[in-house]
Amino acid sequence: MPVLNAPVLDQTVRHLYVHVPFCPSICPYCDFHVLTRKSGQVEAYLERLEREAAWLASQYTVELDTVYLGGGTPSFLRDAELEALVGSIRRHLGWGAGENTLEINPGTVSPARAALWKSLGFDRASVGVQSLDDATLKFLGRQHDAAGAREAVSTLIGAGFRVSGDLITAVPGQPLEGDIHGLVGLGVDHISAYTLTIEPGTEFARRGVTVQEDDERAGFERTEQLLTAHGFARYEISNYARPGQESRHNLAYWNNRTYLGLGPGAAGHYPAASVSEAALTSRRTNPHLHTWLTGEPGEAEAIDAEEYVTDALFMGLRLRTGVDLADVSQRSGLDVRARHAGAIATNVERGWLELDGTWLRATPAGWWVLNRVVTDFLEA
Ligand code: SF4
């Protein structure tokens, strides 16, 4: 790939993802690293987490802008456990100056707990609503009903959180319009809408559940029509926000920034100084709980400048704004536009990408076939 200049990459890590793998029960579509808790496991998890946080602090320059506690169900931790976890993060890595999100299961919310979460420093709640239709929730194996989800969101908004609601679309028989109007009516300012996908190894895969392409397409298109009419903007392929309410943390992923991954199964993207000379950054995914508890680290994968560029295109094309090729060229030191001229021209001609100055973005038609579009860049 043509070289432009020396890469200019920020060596300070500004984002932290923490994985809490425990859930009250396992949903039949879930393929995350999750477990129901067993005696002694959370204590061991918290001890190891403290050591890993200290190790990360010793390895990297960290100045956090965002913290995101995901899972699993972080809000399923008992109050003292969550306090201990936040204490470990604050002691070794500090806290986010811009945004601190807690993933929350509706069944775990009460006014007292919402107040505690707020006092611990969380300002944003990502709530696993999924649907406001009891039959759909039952089909998805969720532990809450629609009334419980409504109450949880109202409580969190009342406690002062910015609230994002998760929505699953393309569920057989789901009243999609009712779900969307209902969720907006609760006052959330951000919605993550993901199509139900049947991943190998899940309970749904074993049962032979399938998703109809018509439902998938309706979920993809109708969700945007309805949410746009309600004043939300689709700023990423699966995420909608009222103005100014986008997720700062997730934008860091889509903009290919570095971030720390803390906890079992957590993925991280790091400044690469020590991995290899050719590496610009590195990626490391922690092992699952039992191995992670032994202290074994995940294997670091060196990301060279070419791979860095491909990653930046993959993720940046998910955004409505698209990706600034000049910025990626500067960060990687490579001339991105020259290297991918063929893939860009072909997809602009097909009507799937558009080039606006130095910005490359997917058109609405291109979003629907994004996997195919990015294959052209991989083959370049
Ligand atoms: S609550 Fe979320 S993380 Fe836990 S099993 Fe269900 S889908 Fe997976």
mmCIF file of C-alpha atoms and ligand atoms in Angstrom:
data_model
loop_
_atom_site.group_PDB
_atom_site.id
_atom_site.type_symbol
_atom_site.label_atom_id
_atom_site.label_comp_id
_atom_site.label_asym_id
_atom_site.label_seq_id
_atom_site.Cartn_x
_atom_site.Cartn_y
_atom_site.Cartn_z
ATOM 1 C CA MET A 1 0.000 0.000 0.000
ATOM 2 C CA PRO A 2 1.418 3.468 -0.810
ATOM 3 C CA VAL A 3 3.027 5.021 2.261
ATOM 4 C CA LEU A 4 2.183 8.623 3.107
ATOM 5 C CA ASN A 5 3.907 9.434 6.368
ATOM 6 C CA ALA A 6 4.779 7.987 9.746
ATOM 7 C CA PRO A 7 1.584 6.807 11.461
ATOM 8 C CA VAL A 8 0.119 9.275 13.960
ATOM 9 C CA LEU A 9 -1.660 7.249 16.622
ATOM 10 C CA ASP A 10 -2.742 8.362 20.071
ATOM 11 C CA GLN A 11 -0.829 6.164 22.569
ATOM 12 C CA THR A 12 -3.199 7.011 25.424
ATOM 13 C CA VAL A 13 -6.111 4.589 25.913
ATOM 14 C CA ARG A 14 -9.369 6.409 26.626
ATOM 15 C CA HIS A 15 -12.000 3.659 26.737
ATOM 16 C CA LEU A 16 -12.619 0.660 28.982
ATOM 17 C CA TYR A 17 -14.942 -2.307 28.482
ATOM 18 C CA VAL A 18 -15.566 -4.546 31.496
ATOM 19 C CA HIS A 19 -17.208 -7.937 31.003
ATOM 20 C CA VAL A 20 -19.415 -9.290 33.786
ATOM 21 C CA PRO A 21 -20.351 -12.795 32.617
ATOM 22 C CA PHE A 22 -23.087 -13.640 35.140
ATOM 23 C CA CYS A 23 -26.799 -13.815 34.239
ATOM 24 C CA PRO A 24 -29.843 -15.018 36.179
ATOM 25 C CA SER A 25 -30.588 -17.462 33.329
ATOM 26 C CA ILE A 26 -29.321 -18.009 29.785
ATOM 27 C CA CYS A 27 -31.516 -16.704 26.943
ATOM 28 C CA PRO A 28 -31.981 -19.195 24.077
ATOM 29 C CA TYR A 29 -30.490 -16.861 21.434
ATOM 30 C CA CYS A 30 -27.450 -15.705 23.450
ATOM 31 C CA ASP A 31 -23.945 -16.510 22.231
ATOM 32 C CA PHE A 32 -21.988 -14.210 24.560
ATOM 33 C CA HIS A 33 -19.667 -15.557 27.251
ATOM 34 C CA VAL A 34 -22.289 -15.961 30.013
ATOM 35 C CA LEU A 35 -22.824 -18.162 33.068
ATOM 36 C CA THR A 36 -25.338 -18.518 35.844
ATOM 37 C CA ARG A 37 -23.467 -17.787 39.077
ATOM 38 C CA LYS A 38 -22.176 -20.568 41.301
ATOM 39 C CA SER A 39 -21.042 -20.290 44.891
ATOM 40 C CA GLY A 40 -17.673 -18.521 45.255
ATOM 41 C CA GLN A 41 -17.417 -17.605 41.576
ATOM 42 C CA VAL A 42 -18.184 -13.886 41.913
ATOM 43 C CA GLU A 43 -15.664 -13.502 44.768
ATOM 44 C CA ALA A 44 -12.949 -15.155 42.643
ATOM 45 C CA TYR A 45 -13.980 -12.998 39.673
ATOM 46 C CA LEU A 46 -13.664 -9.783 41.695
ATOM 47 C CA GLU A 47 -10.223 -10.723 43.043
ATOM 48 C CA ARG A 48 -8.878 -11.542 39.611
ATOM 49 C CA LEU A 49 -10.448 -8.393 38.151
ATOM 50 C CA GLU A 50 -8.571 -6.248 40.667
ATOM 51 C CA ARG A 51 -5.274 -7.868 39.613
ATOM 52 C CA GLU A 52 -6.034 -7.489 35.918
ATOM 53 C CA ALA A 53 -6.968 -3.809 36.348
ATOM 54 C CA ALA A 54 -3.627 -3.211 38.111
ATOM 55 C CA TRP A 55 -1.777 -5.034 35.317
ATOM 56 C CA LEU A 56 -3.496 -2.976 32.585
ATOM 57 C CA ALA A 57 -2.602 0.213 34.458
ATOM 58 C CA SER A 58 1.055 -0.881 34.539
ATOM 59 C CA GLN A 59 1.113 -1.584 30.790
ATOM 60 C CA TYR A 60 -0.644 1.391 29.218
ATOM 61 C CA THR A 61 -1.083 5.116 29.547
ATOM 62 C CA VAL A 62 -4.751 5.424 30.481
ATOM 63 C CA GLU A 63 -6.924 8.526 30.649
ATOM 64 C CA LEU A 64 -10.491 7.310 30.513
ATOM 65 C CA ASP A 65 -13.241 9.075 28.637
ATOM 66 C CA THR A 66 -15.738 6.187 28.736
ATOM 67 C CA VAL A 67 -16.362 3.094 30.842
ATOM 68 C CA TYR A 68 -18.843 0.426 29.756
ATOM 69 C CA LEU A 69 -19.902 -2.448 32.021
ATOM 70 C CA GLY A 70 -21.457 -5.100 29.810
ATOM 71 C CA GLY A 71 -22.107 -8.781 29.909
ATOM 72 C CA GLY A 72 -23.775 -10.836 30.919
ATOM 73 C CA THR A 73 -25.837 -8.799 33.313
ATOM 74 C CA PRO A 74 -23.699 -6.408 35.398
ATOM 75 C CA SER A 75 -26.800 -5.189 37.236
ATOM 76 C CA PHE A 76 -27.302 -8.780 38.451
ATOM 77 C CA LEU A 77 -24.271 -8.308 40.765
ATOM 78 C CA ARG A 78 -25.237 -7.634 44.370
ATOM 79 C CA ASP A 79 -24.796 -4.041 45.550
ATOM 80 C CA ALA A 80 -21.598 -4.729 47.523
ATOM 81 C CA GLU A 81 -20.145 -6.711 44.608
ATOM 82 C CA LEU A 82 -20.762 -3.900 42.123
ATOM 83 C CA GLU A 83 -19.304 -1.393 44.596
ATOM 84 C CA ALA A 84 -16.159 -3.552 44.880
ATOM 85 C CA LEU A 85 -15.881 -3.827 41.095
ATOM 86 C CA VAL A 86 -16.216 -0.064 40.588
ATOM 87 C CA GLY A 87 -13.686 0.455 43.402
ATOM 88 C CA SER A 88 -11.116 -1.724 41.564
ATOM 89 C CA ILE A 89 -11.596 0.197 38.327
ATOM 90 C CA ARG A 90 -11.331 3.585 40.025
ATOM 91 C CA ARG A 91 -8.254 2.575 42.055
ATOM 92 C CA HIS A 92 -6.224 1.416 39.081
ATOM 93 C CA LEU A 93 -7.659 2.964 35.945
ATOM 94 C CA GLY A 94 -9.744 5.935 37.028
ATOM 95 C CA TRP A 95 -13.236 6.660 35.727
ATOM 96 C CA GLY A 96 -14.711 7.999 32.492
ATOM 97 C CA ALA A 97 -14.703 11.771 32.127
ATOM 98 C CA GLY A 98 -17.333 11.645 29.354
ATOM 99 C CA GLU A 99 -19.719 8.687 29.769
ATOM 100 C CA ASN A 100 -20.125 5.671 32.053
ATOM 101 C CA THR A 101 -22.631 3.012 31.014
ATOM 102 C CA LEU A 102 -24.116 0.132 32.975
ATOM 103 C CA GLU A 103 -25.966 -2.666 31.152
ATOM 104 C CA ILE A 104 -29.136 -3.413 33.036
ATOM 105 C CA ASN A 105 -31.672 -6.210 33.013
ATOM 106 C CA PRO A 106 -35.186 -4.848 33.740
ATOM 107 C CA GLY A 107 -35.761 -7.435 36.475
ATOM 108 C CA THR A 108 -32.873 -6.070 38.565
ATOM 109 C CA VAL A 109 -34.101 -2.463 38.851
ATOM 110 C CA SER A 110 -35.558 -0.776 41.941
ATOM 111 C CA PRO A 111 -35.513 2.937 42.916
ATOM 112 C CA ALA A 112 -32.922 2.216 45.637
ATOM 113 C CA ARG A 113 -30.633 0.312 43.276
ATOM 114 C CA ALA A 114 -30.970 2.984 40.568
ATOM 115 C CA ALA A 115 -29.888 5.587 43.145
ATOM 116 C CA LEU A 116 -26.914 3.426 44.163
ATOM 117 C CA TRP A 117 -25.805 2.915 40.532
ATOM 118 C CA LYS A 118 -26.006 6.672 40.020
ATOM 119 C CA SER A 119 -23.956 7.335 43.158
ATOM 120 C CA LEU A 120 -21.294 4.890 41.923
ATOM 121 C CA GLY A 121 -20.785 7.153 38.902
ATOM 122 C CA PHE A 122 -22.893 5.645 36.126
ATOM 123 C CA ASP A 123 -24.772 8.188 34.026
ATOM 124 C CA ARG A 124 -26.036 6.015 31.182
ATOM 125 C CA ALA A 125 -28.152 2.856 31.371
ATOM 126 C CA SER A 126 -28.388 0.344 28.550
ATOM 127 C CA VAL A 127 -31.537 -1.635 29.293
ATOM 128 C CA GLY A 128 -32.292 -5.054 27.780
ATOM 129 C CA VAL A 129 -35.952 -4.326 27.000
ATOM 130 C CA GLN A 130 -35.948 -6.348 23.706
ATOM 131 C CA SER A 131 -39.740 -6.064 23.222
ATOM 132 C CA LEU A 132 -42.813 -4.681 24.962
ATOM 133 C CA ASP A 133 -44.981 -7.611 23.904
ATOM 134 C CA ASP A 134 -45.358 -10.382 26.480
ATOM 135 C CA ALA A 135 -45.613 -13.180 23.898
ATOM 136 C CA THR A 136 -42.425 -11.981 22.151
ATOM 137 C CA LEU A 137 -40.588 -11.710 25.477
ATOM 138 C CA LYS A 138 -41.689 -15.217 26.374
ATOM 139 C CA PHE A 139 -40.518 -16.550 23.014
ATOM 140 C CA LEU A 140 -37.125 -14.868 23.612
ATOM 141 C CA GLY A 141 -36.889 -16.560 27.014
ATOM 142 C CA ARG A 142 -36.629 -13.252 28.848
ATOM 143 C CA GLN A 143 -37.249 -13.152 32.596
ATOM 144 C CA HIS A 144 -39.215 -9.873 32.537
ATOM 145 C CA ASP A 145 -42.594 -8.927 31.089
ATOM 146 C CA ALA A 146 -43.613 -5.713 29.329
ATOM 147 C CA ALA A 147 -44.894 -4.087 32.524
ATOM 148 C CA GLY A 148 -41.573 -4.827 34.249
ATOM 149 C CA ALA A 149 -39.618 -3.295 31.369
ATOM 150 C CA ARG A 150 -41.783 -0.147 31.424
ATOM 151 C CA GLU A 151 -41.330 0.266 35.143
ATOM 152 C CA ALA A 152 -37.555 -0.283 34.941
ATOM 153 C CA VAL A 153 -37.075 2.339 32.238
ATOM 154 C CA SER A 154 -39.264 4.889 34.079
ATOM 155 C CA THR A 155 -37.355 4.304 37.313
ATOM 156 C CA LEU A 156 -33.990 4.803 35.593
ATOM 157 C CA ILE A 157 -35.105 7.960 33.803
ATOM 158 C CA GLY A 158 -36.526 9.226 37.099
ATOM 159 C CA ALA A 159 -33.132 8.600 38.725
ATOM 160 C CA GLY A 160 -31.451 10.810 36.102
ATOM 161 C CA PHE A 161 -29.941 8.267 33.716
ATOM 162 C CA ARG A 162 -29.608 8.713 29.970
ATOM 163 C CA VAL A 163 -31.409 5.534 28.921
ATOM 164 C CA SER A 164 -30.832 3.355 25.877
ATOM 165 C CA GLY A 165 -33.278 0.539 25.165
ATOM 166 C CA ASP A 166 -32.264 -2.656 23.357
ATOM 167 C CA LEU A 167 -34.773 -3.957 20.844
ATOM 168 C CA ILE A 168 -34.650 -7.280 19.007
ATOM 169 C CA THR A 169 -36.393 -7.251 15.622
ATOM 170 C CA ALA A 170 -37.486 -9.973 13.168
ATOM 171 C CA VAL A 171 -38.875 -12.159 15.975
ATOM 172 C CA PRO A 172 -41.641 -14.380 14.544
ATOM 173 C CA GLY A 173 -45.039 -12.807 15.335
ATOM 174 C CA GLN A 174 -43.557 -9.668 16.930
ATOM 175 C CA PRO A 175 -45.718 -6.508 16.747
ATOM 176 C CA LEU A 176 -42.772 -4.357 15.636
ATOM 177 C CA GLU A 177 -44.635 -1.051 15.355
ATOM 178 C CA GLY A 178 -46.121 -1.410 18.835
ATOM 179 C CA ASP A 179 -42.687 -2.213 20.236
ATOM 180 C CA ILE A 180 -41.116 0.863 18.672
ATOM 181 C CA HIS A 181 -43.902 3.290 19.606
ATOM 182 C CA GLY A 182 -43.945 1.813 23.107
ATOM 183 C CA LEU A 183 -40.202 2.131 23.611
ATOM 184 C CA VAL A 184 -40.112 5.712 22.347
ATOM 185 C CA GLY A 185 -43.120 6.519 24.555
ATOM 186 C CA LEU A 186 -41.130 5.468 27.624
ATOM 187 C CA GLY A 187 -38.739 8.384 27.030
ATOM 188 C CA VAL A 188 -35.530 6.590 26.009
ATOM 189 C CA ASP A 189 -33.122 8.758 24.022
ATOM 190 C CA HIS A 190 -31.205 5.933 22.334
ATOM 191 C CA ILE A 191 -32.284 2.611 20.822
ATOM 192 C CA SER A 192 -30.095 -0.308 19.741
ATOM 193 C CA ALA A 193 -32.125 -2.439 17.326
ATOM 194 C CA TYR A 194 -30.592 -5.759 16.365
ATOM 195 C CA THR A 195 -32.114 -8.411 14.147
ATOM 196 C CA LEU A 196 -32.616 -11.775 15.828
ATOM 197 C CA THR A 197 -29.819 -13.996 14.579
ATOM 198 C CA ILE A 198 -29.584 -17.698 15.231
ATOM 199 C CA GLU A 199 -26.001 -18.412 16.215
ATOM 200 C CA PRO A 200 -24.595 -21.951 16.160
ATOM 201 C CA GLY A 201 -24.477 -23.606 19.567
ATOM 202 C CA THR A 202 -27.423 -21.637 20.981
ATOM 203 C CA GLU A 203 -30.660 -23.130 22.252
ATOM 204 C CA PHE A 204 -32.553 -21.594 19.298
ATOM 205 C CA ALA A 205 -30.138 -23.269 16.858
ATOM 206 C CA ARG A 206 -30.732 -26.619 18.578
ATOM 207 C CA ARG A 207 -34.498 -26.099 18.305
ATOM 208 C CA GLY A 208 -34.228 -25.209 14.602
ATOM 209 C CA VAL A 209 -35.694 -21.684 15.000
ATOM 210 C CA THR A 210 -35.362 -19.673 11.787
ATOM 211 C CA VAL A 211 -35.663 -15.976 10.939
ATOM 212 C CA GLN A 212 -37.642 -15.012 7.822
ATOM 213 C CA GLU A 213 -35.872 -12.677 5.405
ATOM 214 C CA ASP A 214 -39.088 -10.619 5.057
ATOM 215 C CA ASP A 215 -39.144 -10.050 8.833
ATOM 216 C CA GLU A 216 -35.444 -9.195 8.764
ATOM 217 C CA ARG A 217 -35.894 -6.660 5.974
ATOM 218 C CA ALA A 218 -38.992 -5.162 7.673
ATOM 219 C CA GLY A 219 -37.021 -4.857 10.902
ATOM 220 C CA PHE A 220 -34.192 -3.156 9.054
ATOM 221 C CA GLU A 221 -36.313 -0.676 7.074
ATOM 222 C CA ARG A 222 -39.490 -0.145 9.137
ATOM 223 C CA THR A 223 -37.503 0.510 12.313
ATOM 224 C CA GLU A 224 -35.702 3.368 10.601
ATOM 225 C CA GLN A 225 -38.912 4.859 9.144
ATOM 226 C CA LEU A 226 -40.684 4.831 12.507
ATOM 227 C CA LEU A 227 -37.765 6.062 14.596
ATOM 228 C CA THR A 228 -36.930 8.829 12.136
ATOM 229 C CA ALA A 229 -40.531 10.019 12.394
ATOM 230 C CA HIS A 230 -40.041 10.129 16.182
ATOM 231 C CA GLY A 231 -36.943 12.385 15.861
ATOM 232 C CA PHE A 232 -34.251 9.706 16.175
ATOM 233 C CA ALA A 233 -31.349 9.523 13.722
ATOM 234 C CA ARG A 234 -29.890 6.231 12.577
ATOM 235 C CA TYR A 235 -26.267 7.110 13.289
ATOM 236 C CA GLU A 236 -25.023 3.524 12.981
ATOM 237 C CA ILE A 237 -26.446 0.577 11.111
ATOM 238 C CA SER A 238 -28.201 -0.776 14.254
ATOM 239 C CA ASN A 239 -28.253 2.289 16.523
ATOM 240 C CA TYR A 240 -30.561 5.289 16.752
ATOM 241 C CA ALA A 241 -30.278 8.391 18.916
ATOM 242 C CA ARG A 242 -31.884 11.705 19.583
ATOM 243 C CA PRO A 243 -29.441 14.546 18.747
ATOM 244 C CA GLY A 244 -26.423 14.464 21.091
ATOM 245 C CA GLN A 245 -27.410 11.127 22.667
ATOM 246 C CA GLU A 246 -25.146 8.844 20.631
ATOM 247 C CA SER A 247 -23.050 6.338 22.604
ATOM 248 C CA ARG A 248 -19.569 7.855 23.015
ATOM 249 C CA HIS A 249 -18.216 4.467 24.010
ATOM 250 C CA ASN A 250 -19.507 2.571 20.996
ATOM 251 C CA LEU A 251 -18.431 5.392 18.684
ATOM 252 C CA ALA A 252 -14.873 4.670 19.852
ATOM 253 C CA TYR A 253 -15.228 1.080 18.536
ATOM 254 C CA TRP A 254 -16.697 2.204 15.225
ATOM 255 C CA ASN A 255 -13.960 4.820 14.855
ATOM 256 C CA ASN A 256 -11.363 2.079 15.438
ATOM 257 C CA ARG A 257 -9.919 3.655 18.588
ATOM 258 C CA THR A 258 -7.984 1.684 21.187
ATOM 259 C CA TYR A 259 -9.762 0.437 24.333
ATOM 260 C CA LEU A 260 -8.995 -1.782 27.308
ATOM 261 C CA GLY A 261 -10.828 -5.078 27.772
ATOM 262 C CA LEU A 262 -11.180 -6.178 31.396
ATOM 263 C CA GLY A 263 -12.747 -9.446 32.549
ATOM 264 C CA PRO A 264 -13.263 -12.943 31.111
ATOM 265 C CA GLY A 265 -14.008 -13.038 27.394
ATOM 266 C CA ALA A 266 -13.415 -9.279 27.059
ATOM 267 C CA ALA A 267 -11.806 -8.085 23.840
ATOM 268 C CA GLY A 268 -9.381 -5.158 23.843
ATOM 269 C CA HIS A 269 -7.617 -3.063 21.196
ATOM 270 C CA TYR A 270 -4.303 -1.694 22.406
ATOM 271 C CA PRO A 271 -1.393 0.526 21.428
ATOM 272 C CA ALA A 272 1.095 -2.022 20.150
ATOM 273 C CA ALA A 273 4.504 -0.835 21.259
ATOM 274 C CA SER A 274 5.638 -4.190 22.630
ATOM 275 C CA VAL A 275 3.939 -6.697 20.318
ATOM 276 C CA SER A 276 6.116 -6.472 17.208
ATOM 277 C CA GLU A 277 7.913 -3.794 15.255
ATOM 278 C CA ALA A 278 5.493 -3.926 12.335
ATOM 279 C CA ALA A 279 2.439 -3.654 14.575
ATOM 280 C CA LEU A 280 0.481 -0.440 14.738
ATOM 281 C CA THR A 281 -1.908 -1.733 17.398
ATOM 282 C CA SER A 282 -2.784 -5.124 18.863
ATOM 283 C CA ARG A 283 -5.962 -6.983 19.735
ATOM 284 C CA ARG A 284 -6.374 -9.406 22.610
ATOM 285 C CA THR A 285 -9.414 -11.395 23.726
ATOM 286 C CA ASN A 286 -9.330 -12.702 27.263
ATOM 287 C CA PRO A 287 -10.064 -16.391 27.852
ATOM 288 C CA HIS A 288 -13.358 -17.533 29.364
ATOM 289 C CA LEU A 289 -13.883 -17.460 33.130
ATOM 290 C CA HIS A 290 -12.241 -20.717 34.253
ATOM 291 C CA THR A 291 -8.985 -20.090 32.359
ATOM 292 C CA TRP A 292 -9.058 -16.351 33.045
ATOM 293 C CA LEU A 293 -9.220 -17.033 36.804
ATOM 294 C CA THR A 294 -5.863 -18.859 36.556
ATOM 295 C CA GLY A 295 -4.297 -15.592 35.366
ATOM 296 C CA GLU A 296 -3.613 -16.786 31.841
ATOM 297 C CA PRO A 297 -3.761 -13.848 29.417
ATOM 298 C CA GLY A 298 -5.314 -14.031 25.972
ATOM 299 C CA GLU A 299 -2.960 -14.137 23.030
ATOM 300 C CA ALA A 300 -2.100 -10.731 21.539
ATOM 301 C CA GLU A 301 -2.548 -10.405 17.786
ATOM 302 C CA ALA A 302 -0.405 -7.778 16.091
ATOM 303 C CA ILE A 303 -2.328 -5.400 13.813
ATOM 304 C CA ASP A 304 -0.147 -3.953 11.070
ATOM 305 C CA ALA A 305 -0.994 -0.780 9.170
ATOM 306 C CA GLU A 306 -2.863 -2.597 6.356
ATOM 307 C CA GLU A 307 -5.075 -4.516 8.776
ATOM 308 C CA TYR A 308 -5.633 -1.362 10.779
ATOM 309 C CA VAL A 309 -6.974 0.303 7.626
ATOM 310 C CA THR A 310 -9.277 -2.621 6.788
ATOM 311 C CA ASP A 311 -10.651 -2.630 10.346
ATOM 312 C CA ALA A 312 -11.209 1.135 10.195
ATOM 313 C CA LEU A 313 -13.160 0.742 6.932
ATOM 314 C CA PHE A 314 -15.236 -2.198 8.201
ATOM 315 C CA MET A 315 -16.285 -0.353 11.296
ATOM 316 C CA GLY A 316 -16.468 3.167 9.901
ATOM 317 C CA LEU A 317 -18.820 2.133 7.103
ATOM 318 C CA ARG A 318 -21.343 1.137 9.775
ATOM 319 C CA LEU A 319 -21.680 4.815 10.652
ATOM 320 C CA ARG A 320 -24.043 7.246 8.938
ATOM 321 C CA THR A 321 -21.179 9.759 8.733
ATOM 322 C CA GLY A 322 -18.983 7.070 7.181
ATOM 323 C CA VAL A 323 -15.238 7.093 7.519
ATOM 324 C CA ASP A 324 -12.796 9.954 6.897
ATOM 325 C CA LEU A 325 -10.170 8.456 4.601
ATOM 326 C CA ALA A 326 -7.791 11.352 5.276
ATOM 327 C CA ASP A 327 -7.950 10.664 9.013
ATOM 328 C CA VAL A 328 -7.396 6.903 8.581
ATOM 329 C CA SER A 329 -4.484 7.642 6.231
ATOM 330 C CA GLN A 330 -2.943 9.884 8.836
ATOM 331 C CA ARG A 331 -3.405 7.386 11.647
ATOM 332 C CA SER A 332 -2.077 4.431 9.638
ATOM 333 C CA GLY A 333 0.575 6.230 7.589
ATOM 334 C CA LEU A 334 -0.843 4.635 4.400
ATOM 335 C CA ASP A 335 -2.609 6.181 1.414
ATOM 336 C CA VAL A 336 -5.999 4.509 1.902
ATOM 337 C CA ARG A 337 -7.704 6.091 -1.089
ATOM 338 C CA ALA A 338 -5.029 4.944 -3.525
ATOM 339 C CA ARG A 339 -4.863 1.414 -2.076
ATOM 340 C CA HIS A 340 -8.614 0.824 -2.231
ATOM 341 C CA ALA A 341 -9.381 2.824 -5.379
ATOM 342 C CA GLY A 342 -10.801 -0.242 -7.163
ATOM 343 C CA ALA A 343 -13.165 -1.334 -4.368
ATOM 344 C CA ILE A 344 -14.323 2.250 -3.851
ATOM 345 C CA ALA A 345 -15.036 2.847 -7.562
ATOM 346 C CA THR A 346 -16.888 -0.481 -8.001
ATOM 347 C CA ASN A 347 -19.148 0.109 -5.014
ATOM 348 C CA VAL A 348 -19.813 3.757 -5.851
ATOM 349 C CA GLU A 349 -20.892 2.587 -9.300
ATOM 350 C CA ARG A 350 -23.222 -0.018 -7.764
ATOM 351 C CA GLY A 351 -24.816 2.709 -5.655
ATOM 352 C CA TRP A 352 -23.655 1.084 -2.385
ATOM 353 C CA LEU A 353 -21.024 3.649 -1.386
ATOM 354 C CA GLU A 354 -20.677 7.388 -1.850
ATOM 355 C CA LEU A 355 -17.573 9.534 -1.680
ATOM 356 C CA ASP A 356 -18.030 13.042 -0.328
ATOM 357 C CA GLY A 357 -14.685 14.855 -0.254
ATOM 358 C CA THR A 358 -12.492 12.631 1.930
ATOM 359 C CA TRP A 359 -15.498 10.877 3.533
ATOM 360 C CA LEU A 360 -16.550 7.447 2.333
ATOM 361 C CA ARG A 361 -19.961 6.243 3.443
ATOM 362 C CA ALA A 362 -22.465 3.470 2.715
ATOM 363 C CA THR A 363 -25.761 4.450 1.064
ATOM 364 C CA PRO A 364 -28.983 3.015 2.600
ATOM 365 C CA ALA A 365 -28.887 0.309 -0.123
ATOM 366 C CA GLY A 366 -25.223 -0.339 0.736
ATOM 367 C CA TRP A 367 -25.971 -0.851 4.435
ATOM 368 C CA TRP A 368 -28.237 -3.769 3.575
ATOM 369 C CA VAL A 369 -25.347 -5.498 1.731
ATOM 370 C CA LEU A 370 -22.488 -4.190 3.876
ATOM 371 C CA ASN A 371 -20.871 -7.611 4.304
ATOM 372 C CA ARG A 372 -20.608 -7.934 0.544
ATOM 373 C CA VAL A 373 -19.209 -4.408 0.205
ATOM 374 C CA VAL A 374 -16.470 -4.985 2.770
ATOM 375 C CA THR A 375 -15.454 -8.247 1.074
ATOM 376 C CA ASP A 376 -14.299 -6.136 -1.896
ATOM 377 C CA PHE A 377 -11.948 -4.226 0.412
ATOM 378 C CA LEU A 378 -10.584 -7.456 1.878
ATOM 379 C CA GLU A 379 -9.828 -8.823 -1.556
ATOM 380 C CA ALA A 380 -8.120 -5.624 -2.708
HETATM 381 S S1 SF4 B 1 -29.520 -11.477 29.603
HETATM 382 FE FE1 SF4 B 1 -28.290 -10.871 27.803
HETATM 383 S S2 SF4 B 1 -26.242 -11.639 28.218
HETATM 384 FE FE2 SF4 B 1 -27.610 -12.698 29.666
HETATM 385 S S3 SF4 B 1 -28.140 -14.611 28.638
HETATM 386 FE FE3 SF4 B 1 -29.746 -13.135 28.094
HETATM 387 S S4 SF4 B 1 -29.037 -12.198 26.153
HETATM 388 FE FE4 SF4 B 1 -27.271 -13.252 27.080
#
